[in-house]
Amino acid sequence: DVKVTQSSRYLVKRTGEKVFLECVQDMDHENMFWYRQDPGLGLRLIYFSYDVKMKEKGDIPEGYSVSREKKERFSLILESASTNQTSMYLCASSKPETGFWGYTFGSGTRLTVV
Amino acid sequence: ELKVEQNPLFLSMQEGKNYTIYCNYSTTSDRLYWYRQDPGKSLESLFVLLSNGAVKQEGRLMASLDTKARLSTLHITAAVHDLSATYFCAVDGGETSGSRLTFGEGTQLTVNP
């Protein structure tokens, strides 16, 4: 019954490393999203994509990039990890019209940058 | 820009009591979603409200939507410890936002014995 899968639950990386967070969905959804969640700040949208090879900046794209080469996979890339990118990262997917289904979230990746 | 505000942000209540969480939003929408998040876990869909006057109930939780007032409520009846979690509302901004959801800050609910 797994629908949105994030490749790692916990990740520890060093400052300056290039980090890849992977998200795969098996629901044939067009839309995919990356959020970060920090205490007191709620969910903040980093990037999203409405189609293969499409990407749009969210509210906090600085320091991040994304890749969507296949419909089912949406990758978040931290070009040079910094300690202020320590956070919980959530991937979500949806149909073009959120409608009855809303978003489906992955289980999250807790990233620590040391 | 669509803004979504929840209150309270923190709620500590005793088992057996009733309480309501409020979700206000700033622009017209008739699609609102409630999610639950347990500590360290991801968001799980609770309710989908798609029209004015919509009411959904699941166990001790009941959600409603008033699109004219731009308000949704999540009512908790006779709370139990298992309901302790963070609850988020999210509003679909419609075509102008590309059908993106805007989330409230979340309400952290603690139910004490």
PDB file of C-alpha atoms in Angstrom:
ATOM      1  CA  ASP A   1       0.000   0.000   0.000  1.00  0.00           C
ATOM      2  CA  VAL A   2       3.030   2.259  -0.153  1.00  0.00           C
ATOM      3  CA  LYS A   3       2.302   5.331  -2.279  1.00  0.00           C
ATOM      4  CA  VAL A   4       5.019   7.972  -1.716  1.00  0.00           C
ATOM      5  CA  THR A   5       8.428   6.666  -0.752  1.00  0.00           C
ATOM      6  CA  GLN A   6      11.348   8.735   0.479  1.00  0.00           C
ATOM      7  CA  SER A   7      14.605   6.875   0.212  1.00  0.00           C
ATOM      8  CA  SER A   8      15.994   7.661   3.665  1.00  0.00           C
ATOM      9  CA  ARG A   9      14.320   8.223   7.023  1.00  0.00           C
ATOM     10  CA  TYR A  10      17.457   9.612   8.651  1.00  0.00           C
ATOM     11  CA  LEU A  11      20.507  11.136   7.028  1.00  0.00           C
ATOM     12  CA  VAL A  12      23.638  12.738   8.458  1.00  0.00           C
ATOM     13  CA  LYS A  13      25.842  14.747   6.122  1.00  0.00           C
ATOM     14  CA  ARG A  14      28.819  17.039   6.466  1.00  0.00           C
ATOM     15  CA  THR A  15      28.843  20.737   5.690  1.00  0.00           C
ATOM     16  CA  GLY A  16      29.661  21.336   2.035  1.00  0.00           C
ATOM     17  CA  GLU A  17      28.548  17.928   0.819  1.00  0.00           C
ATOM     18  CA  LYS A  18      26.166  17.603  -2.101  1.00  0.00           C
ATOM     19  CA  VAL A  19      23.056  15.841  -0.844  1.00  0.00           C
ATOM     20  CA  PHE A  20      20.359  14.054  -2.810  1.00  0.00           C
ATOM     21  CA  LEU A  21      16.938  13.361  -1.321  1.00  0.00           C
ATOM     22  CA  GLU A  22      14.855  11.023  -3.426  1.00  0.00           C
ATOM     23  CA  CYS A  23      11.083  10.713  -3.633  1.00  0.00           C
ATOM     24  CA  VAL A  24       9.149   8.164  -5.664  1.00  0.00           C
ATOM     25  CA  GLN A  25       5.373   7.850  -6.024  1.00  0.00           C
ATOM     26  CA  ASP A  26       3.430   5.001  -7.542  1.00  0.00           C
ATOM     27  CA  MET A  27       0.083   6.754  -8.030  1.00  0.00           C
ATOM     28  CA  ASP A  28       0.793   8.264 -11.456  1.00  0.00           C
ATOM     29  CA  HIS A  29       0.446  11.753  -9.971  1.00  0.00           C
ATOM     30  CA  GLU A  30       1.441  14.727 -12.101  1.00  0.00           C
ATOM     31  CA  ASN A  31       2.233  17.075  -9.208  1.00  0.00           C
ATOM     32  CA  MET A  32       5.079  16.614  -6.758  1.00  0.00           C
ATOM     33  CA  PHE A  33       6.281  18.837  -3.933  1.00  0.00           C
ATOM     34  CA  TRP A  34       9.162  19.240  -1.525  1.00  0.00           C
ATOM     35  CA  TYR A  35       8.598  20.841   1.875  1.00  0.00           C
ATOM     36  CA  ARG A  36      10.785  21.377   4.870  1.00  0.00           C
ATOM     37  CA  GLN A  37       9.353  21.407   8.352  1.00  0.00           C
ATOM     38  CA  ASP A  38      10.955  23.169  11.295  1.00  0.00           C
ATOM     39  CA  PRO A  39       9.615  23.718  14.807  1.00  0.00           C
ATOM     40  CA  GLY A  40       7.531  26.875  14.981  1.00  0.00           C
ATOM     41  CA  LEU A  41       7.693  27.466  11.220  1.00  0.00           C
ATOM     42  CA  GLY A  42       5.224  24.889   9.928  1.00  0.00           C
ATOM     43  CA  LEU A  43       5.591  23.486   6.430  1.00  0.00           C
ATOM     44  CA  ARG A  44       7.469  25.616   3.927  1.00  0.00           C
ATOM     45  CA  LEU A  45       7.397  24.830   0.231  1.00  0.00           C
ATOM     46  CA  ILE A  46      10.819  24.524  -1.376  1.00  0.00           C
ATOM     47  CA  TYR A  47      10.086  23.445  -4.947  1.00  0.00           C
ATOM     48  CA  PHE A  48       7.303  21.786  -6.857  1.00  0.00           C
ATOM     49  CA  SER A  49       6.720  20.239 -10.238  1.00  0.00           C
ATOM     50  CA  TYR A  50       3.623  19.829 -12.360  1.00  0.00           C
ATOM     51  CA  ASP A  51       5.154  17.595 -14.986  1.00  0.00           C
ATOM     52  CA  VAL A  52       8.282  15.801 -16.080  1.00  0.00           C
ATOM     53  CA  LYS A  53      11.214  18.204 -16.516  1.00  0.00           C
ATOM     54  CA  MET A  54       9.132  21.032 -15.085  1.00  0.00           C
ATOM     55  CA  LYS A  55       9.992  22.768 -11.848  1.00  0.00           C
ATOM     56  CA  GLU A  56       8.767  25.817 -10.016  1.00  0.00           C
ATOM     57  CA  LYS A  57      10.254  27.635  -7.066  1.00  0.00           C
ATOM     58  CA  GLY A  58       8.336  27.583  -3.869  1.00  0.00           C
ATOM     59  CA  ASP A  59       8.700  29.948  -0.967  1.00  0.00           C
ATOM     60  CA  ILE A  60      12.242  29.027   0.119  1.00  0.00           C
ATOM     61  CA  PRO A  61      14.207  27.683  -2.886  1.00  0.00           C
ATOM     62  CA  GLU A  62      17.591  29.199  -1.977  1.00  0.00           C
ATOM     63  CA  GLY A  63      20.292  26.591  -1.534  1.00  0.00           C
ATOM     64  CA  TYR A  64      18.221  23.872  -3.189  1.00  0.00           C
ATOM     65  CA  SER A  65      17.581  22.529  -6.665  1.00  0.00           C
ATOM     66  CA  VAL A  66      15.362  19.749  -7.986  1.00  0.00           C
ATOM     67  CA  SER A  67      15.233  17.230 -10.755  1.00  0.00           C
ATOM     68  CA  ARG A  68      12.285  15.488 -12.342  1.00  0.00           C
ATOM     69  CA  GLU A  69      13.429  13.260 -15.165  1.00  0.00           C
ATOM     70  CA  LYS A  70      10.610  10.732 -14.754  1.00  0.00           C
ATOM     71  CA  LYS A  71       7.008  11.255 -13.716  1.00  0.00           C
ATOM     72  CA  GLU A  72       7.289   9.110 -10.630  1.00  0.00           C
ATOM     73  CA  ARG A  73      10.526  10.527  -9.227  1.00  0.00           C
ATOM     74  CA  PHE A  74      11.270  13.973  -7.801  1.00  0.00           C
ATOM     75  CA  SER A  75      14.706  14.617  -6.344  1.00  0.00           C
ATOM     76  CA  LEU A  76      15.735  17.430  -4.031  1.00  0.00           C
ATOM     77  CA  ILE A  77      19.373  18.467  -4.219  1.00  0.00           C
ATOM     78  CA  LEU A  78      21.308  20.435  -1.652  1.00  0.00           C
ATOM     79  CA  GLU A  79      24.188  21.744  -3.710  1.00  0.00           C
ATOM     80  CA  SER A  80      26.434  22.435  -0.716  1.00  0.00           C
ATOM     81  CA  ALA A  81      24.842  21.412   2.547  1.00  0.00           C
ATOM     82  CA  SER A  82      24.911  23.858   5.435  1.00  0.00           C
ATOM     83  CA  THR A  83      23.937  23.444   9.073  1.00  0.00           C
ATOM     84  CA  ASN A  84      20.864  25.649   8.600  1.00  0.00           C
ATOM     85  CA  GLN A  85      19.502  23.025   6.250  1.00  0.00           C
ATOM     86  CA  THR A  86      19.173  20.585   9.120  1.00  0.00           C
ATOM     87  CA  SER A  87      15.455  19.830   9.024  1.00  0.00           C
ATOM     88  CA  MET A  88      12.689  17.356   8.329  1.00  0.00           C
ATOM     89  CA  TYR A  89      12.046  17.121   4.589  1.00  0.00           C
ATOM     90  CA  LEU A  90       8.662  15.992   3.335  1.00  0.00           C
ATOM     91  CA  CYS A  91       7.778  14.972  -0.190  1.00  0.00           C
ATOM     92  CA  ALA A  92       4.160  14.997  -1.407  1.00  0.00           C
ATOM     93  CA  SER A  93       2.303  14.256  -4.592  1.00  0.00           C
ATOM     94  CA  SER A  94      -1.142  15.013  -5.986  1.00  0.00           C
ATOM     95  CA  LYS A  95      -3.288  14.908  -9.084  1.00  0.00           C
ATOM     96  CA  PRO A  96      -3.533  18.121 -11.102  1.00  0.00           C
ATOM     97  CA  GLU A  97      -6.752  19.007  -9.283  1.00  0.00           C
ATOM     98  CA  THR A  98      -6.328  18.379  -5.567  1.00  0.00           C
ATOM     99  CA  GLY A  99     -10.029  17.540  -5.371  1.00  0.00           C
ATOM    100  CA  PHE A 100     -11.054  14.605  -3.281  1.00  0.00           C
ATOM    101  CA  TRP A 101      -7.543  13.341  -2.783  1.00  0.00           C
ATOM    102  CA  GLY A 102      -5.510  16.309  -1.574  1.00  0.00           C
ATOM    103  CA  TYR A 103      -1.830  15.549  -1.135  1.00  0.00           C
ATOM    104  CA  THR A 104      -0.248  12.251  -0.231  1.00  0.00           C
ATOM    105  CA  PHE A 105       2.880  12.631   1.855  1.00  0.00           C
ATOM    106  CA  GLY A 106       5.945  10.480   2.134  1.00  0.00           C
ATOM    107  CA  SER A 107       7.279   9.365   5.492  1.00  0.00           C
ATOM    108  CA  GLY A 108       9.820  12.173   5.663  1.00  0.00           C
ATOM    109  CA  THR A 109      13.610  12.403   5.793  1.00  0.00           C
ATOM    110  CA  ARG A 110      15.234  13.874   8.865  1.00  0.00           C
ATOM    111  CA  LEU A 111      18.469  15.445   7.656  1.00  0.00           C
ATOM    112  CA  THR A 112      21.207  16.538  10.001  1.00  0.00           C
ATOM    113  CA  VAL A 113      24.102  18.566   8.614  1.00  0.00           C
ATOM    114  CA  VAL A 114      27.143  18.618  10.856  1.00  0.00           C
TER     115      VAL A 114
ATOM    116  CA  GLU B   1      -1.628  35.725  -1.327  1.00  0.00           C
ATOM    117  CA  LEU B   2      -3.568  33.073   0.533  1.00  0.00           C
ATOM    118  CA  LYS B   3      -2.966  33.002   4.263  1.00  0.00           C
ATOM    119  CA  VAL B   4      -4.139  30.234   6.567  1.00  0.00           C
ATOM    120  CA  GLU B   5      -4.232  30.724  10.322  1.00  0.00           C
ATOM    121  CA  GLN B   6      -4.931  28.143  12.947  1.00  0.00           C
ATOM    122  CA  ASN B   7      -5.721  28.668  16.577  1.00  0.00           C
ATOM    123  CA  PRO B   8      -4.813  27.729  19.068  1.00  0.00           C
ATOM    124  CA  LEU B   9      -1.275  26.695  18.153  1.00  0.00           C
ATOM    125  CA  PHE B  10      -0.895  24.732  21.362  1.00  0.00           C
ATOM    126  CA  LEU B  11      -3.676  22.958  23.167  1.00  0.00           C
ATOM    127  CA  SER B  12      -3.407  20.938  26.339  1.00  0.00           C
ATOM    128  CA  MET B  13      -6.596  19.270  27.433  1.00  0.00           C
ATOM    129  CA  GLN B  14      -7.802  16.590  29.770  1.00  0.00           C
ATOM    130  CA  GLU B  15      -9.189  13.298  28.679  1.00  0.00           C
ATOM    131  CA  GLY B  16     -12.952  13.381  28.329  1.00  0.00           C
ATOM    132  CA  LYS B  17     -13.151  17.084  27.510  1.00  0.00           C
ATOM    133  CA  ASN B  18     -14.367  18.719  24.302  1.00  0.00           C
ATOM    134  CA  TYR B  19     -12.553  21.358  22.317  1.00  0.00           C
ATOM    135  CA  THR B  20     -12.447  23.030  18.902  1.00  0.00           C
ATOM    136  CA  ILE B  21      -9.538  23.971  16.673  1.00  0.00           C
ATOM    137  CA  TYR B  22     -10.162  26.826  14.251  1.00  0.00           C
ATOM    138  CA  CYS B  23      -8.774  27.355  10.778  1.00  0.00           C
ATOM    139  CA  ASN B  24      -9.286  30.731   9.086  1.00  0.00           C
ATOM    140  CA  TYR B  25      -8.199  31.531   5.567  1.00  0.00           C
ATOM    141  CA  SER B  26      -7.949  34.742   3.641  1.00  0.00           C
ATOM    142  CA  THR B  27      -9.291  34.146   0.123  1.00  0.00           C
ATOM    143  CA  THR B  28     -12.186  32.313  -1.442  1.00  0.00           C
ATOM    144  CA  SER B  29     -11.839  28.551  -1.507  1.00  0.00           C
ATOM    145  CA  ASP B  30     -14.171  25.609  -1.227  1.00  0.00           C
ATOM    146  CA  ARG B  31     -11.537  22.937  -0.723  1.00  0.00           C
ATOM    147  CA  LEU B  32     -10.041  22.380   2.672  1.00  0.00           C
ATOM    148  CA  TYR B  33      -8.085  19.481   4.113  1.00  0.00           C
ATOM    149  CA  TRP B  34      -7.177  18.376   7.611  1.00  0.00           C
ATOM    150  CA  TYR B  35      -4.047  16.358   8.346  1.00  0.00           C
ATOM    151  CA  ARG B  36      -2.671  14.719  11.449  1.00  0.00           C
ATOM    152  CA  GLN B  37       1.038  14.380  12.252  1.00  0.00           C
ATOM    153  CA  ASP B  38       2.399  12.220  15.041  1.00  0.00           C
ATOM    154  CA  PRO B  39       5.806  13.173  16.503  1.00  0.00           C
ATOM    155  CA  GLY B  40       8.613  12.324  14.093  1.00  0.00           C
ATOM    156  CA  LYS B  41       6.187  11.056  11.489  1.00  0.00           C
ATOM    157  CA  SER B  42       4.726  12.365   8.266  1.00  0.00           C
ATOM    158  CA  LEU B  43       1.292  13.890   7.599  1.00  0.00           C
ATOM    159  CA  GLU B  44      -1.729  11.650   7.355  1.00  0.00           C
ATOM    160  CA  SER B  45      -4.951  12.767   5.683  1.00  0.00           C
ATOM    161  CA  LEU B  46      -7.910  13.080   8.051  1.00  0.00           C
ATOM    162  CA  PHE B  47     -10.688  14.939   6.274  1.00  0.00           C
ATOM    163  CA  VAL B  48     -11.451  16.395   2.868  1.00  0.00           C
ATOM    164  CA  LEU B  49     -14.064  19.175   2.785  1.00  0.00           C
ATOM    165  CA  LEU B  50     -15.136  20.180  -0.699  1.00  0.00           C
ATOM    166  CA  SER B  51     -18.195  22.404  -0.328  1.00  0.00           C
ATOM    167  CA  ASN B  52     -19.818  24.963   1.872  1.00  0.00           C
ATOM    168  CA  GLY B  53     -21.520  23.309   4.825  1.00  0.00           C
ATOM    169  CA  ALA B  54     -19.549  20.078   4.437  1.00  0.00           C
ATOM    170  CA  VAL B  55     -19.270  18.091   7.637  1.00  0.00           C
ATOM    171  CA  LYS B  56     -17.186  14.961   8.097  1.00  0.00           C
ATOM    172  CA  GLN B  57     -16.853  12.809  11.198  1.00  0.00           C
ATOM    173  CA  GLU B  58     -14.450  10.071  12.149  1.00  0.00           C
ATOM    174  CA  GLY B  59     -14.584   8.744  15.680  1.00  0.00           C
ATOM    175  CA  ARG B  60     -14.113  11.599  18.136  1.00  0.00           C
ATOM    176  CA  LEU B  61     -13.193  14.126  15.452  1.00  0.00           C
ATOM    177  CA  MET B  62     -15.615  16.178  13.390  1.00  0.00           C
ATOM    178  CA  ALA B  63     -14.633  18.731  10.766  1.00  0.00           C
ATOM    179  CA  SER B  64     -16.807  21.372   9.128  1.00  0.00           C
ATOM    180  CA  LEU B  65     -16.417  24.039   6.494  1.00  0.00           C
ATOM    181  CA  ASP B  66     -18.073  27.447   6.173  1.00  0.00           C
ATOM    182  CA  THR B  67     -16.810  28.950   2.927  1.00  0.00           C
ATOM    183  CA  LYS B  68     -18.654  32.224   3.430  1.00  0.00           C
ATOM    184  CA  ALA B  69     -16.930  32.814   6.745  1.00  0.00           C
ATOM    185  CA  ARG B  70     -13.698  31.289   5.355  1.00  0.00           C
ATOM    186  CA  LEU B  71     -13.566  29.106   8.423  1.00  0.00           C
ATOM    187  CA  SER B  72     -13.153  25.437   9.170  1.00  0.00           C
ATOM    188  CA  THR B  73     -13.403  23.830  12.578  1.00  0.00           C
ATOM    189  CA  LEU B  74     -12.059  20.560  13.915  1.00  0.00           C
ATOM    190  CA  HIS B  75     -14.087  19.542  16.933  1.00  0.00           C
ATOM    191  CA  ILE B  76     -12.782  17.017  19.419  1.00  0.00           C
ATOM    192  CA  THR B  77     -15.335  15.159  21.515  1.00  0.00           C
ATOM    193  CA  ALA B  78     -14.400  13.395  24.754  1.00  0.00           C
ATOM    194  CA  ALA B  79     -10.682  13.521  24.034  1.00  0.00           C
ATOM    195  CA  VAL B  80      -8.478  10.487  24.601  1.00  0.00           C
ATOM    196  CA  HIS B  81      -4.682  10.281  24.845  1.00  0.00           C
ATOM    197  CA  ASP B  82      -4.406   8.701  21.385  1.00  0.00           C
ATOM    198  CA  LEU B  83      -5.532  11.970  19.832  1.00  0.00           C
ATOM    199  CA  SER B  84      -2.335  13.687  20.947  1.00  0.00           C
ATOM    200  CA  ALA B  85      -0.697  14.908  17.727  1.00  0.00           C
ATOM    201  CA  THR B  86      -0.251  18.017  15.597  1.00  0.00           C
ATOM    202  CA  TYR B  87      -3.197  18.897  13.366  1.00  0.00           C
ATOM    203  CA  PHE B  88      -2.827  20.914  10.182  1.00  0.00           C
ATOM    204  CA  CYS B  89      -5.461  22.465   7.981  1.00  0.00           C
ATOM    205  CA  ALA B  90      -4.619  23.180   4.350  1.00  0.00           C
ATOM    206  CA  VAL B  91      -6.531  25.236   1.799  1.00  0.00           C
ATOM    207  CA  ASP B  92      -6.560  24.852  -1.962  1.00  0.00           C
ATOM    208  CA  GLY B  93      -5.983  28.286  -3.482  1.00  0.00           C
ATOM    209  CA  GLY B  94      -7.594  27.284  -6.766  1.00  0.00           C
ATOM    210  CA  GLU B  95      -6.426  28.091 -10.250  1.00  0.00           C
ATOM    211  CA  THR B  96      -4.594  31.254  -9.260  1.00  0.00           C
ATOM    212  CA  SER B  97      -2.278  29.196  -7.075  1.00  0.00           C
ATOM    213  CA  GLY B  98      -2.070  26.250  -9.477  1.00  0.00           C
ATOM    214  CA  SER B  99      -4.160  24.239  -7.048  1.00  0.00           C
ATOM    215  CA  ARG B 100      -1.389  24.339  -4.495  1.00  0.00           C
ATOM    216  CA  LEU B 101      -2.275  23.778  -0.876  1.00  0.00           C
ATOM    217  CA  THR B 102      -1.376  26.420   1.681  1.00  0.00           C
ATOM    218  CA  PHE B 103      -0.912  25.000   5.178  1.00  0.00           C
ATOM    219  CA  GLY B 104      -1.705  26.486   8.541  1.00  0.00           C
ATOM    220  CA  GLU B 105       0.957  26.543  11.230  1.00  0.00           C
ATOM    221  CA  GLY B 106      -0.414  23.465  12.928  1.00  0.00           C
ATOM    222  CA  THR B 107      -2.051  22.935  16.316  1.00  0.00           C
ATOM    223  CA  GLN B 108      -0.102  20.789  18.747  1.00  0.00           C
ATOM    224  CA  LEU B 109      -2.649  18.896  20.822  1.00  0.00           C
ATOM    225  CA  THR B 110      -1.724  17.146  24.057  1.00  0.00           C
ATOM    226  CA  VAL B 111      -4.364  15.102  25.838  1.00  0.00           C
ATOM    227  CA  ASN B 112      -3.537  14.469  29.473  1.00  0.00           C
ATOM    228  CA  PRO B 113      -4.951  11.630  31.584  1.00  0.00           C
TER     229      PRO B 113
END
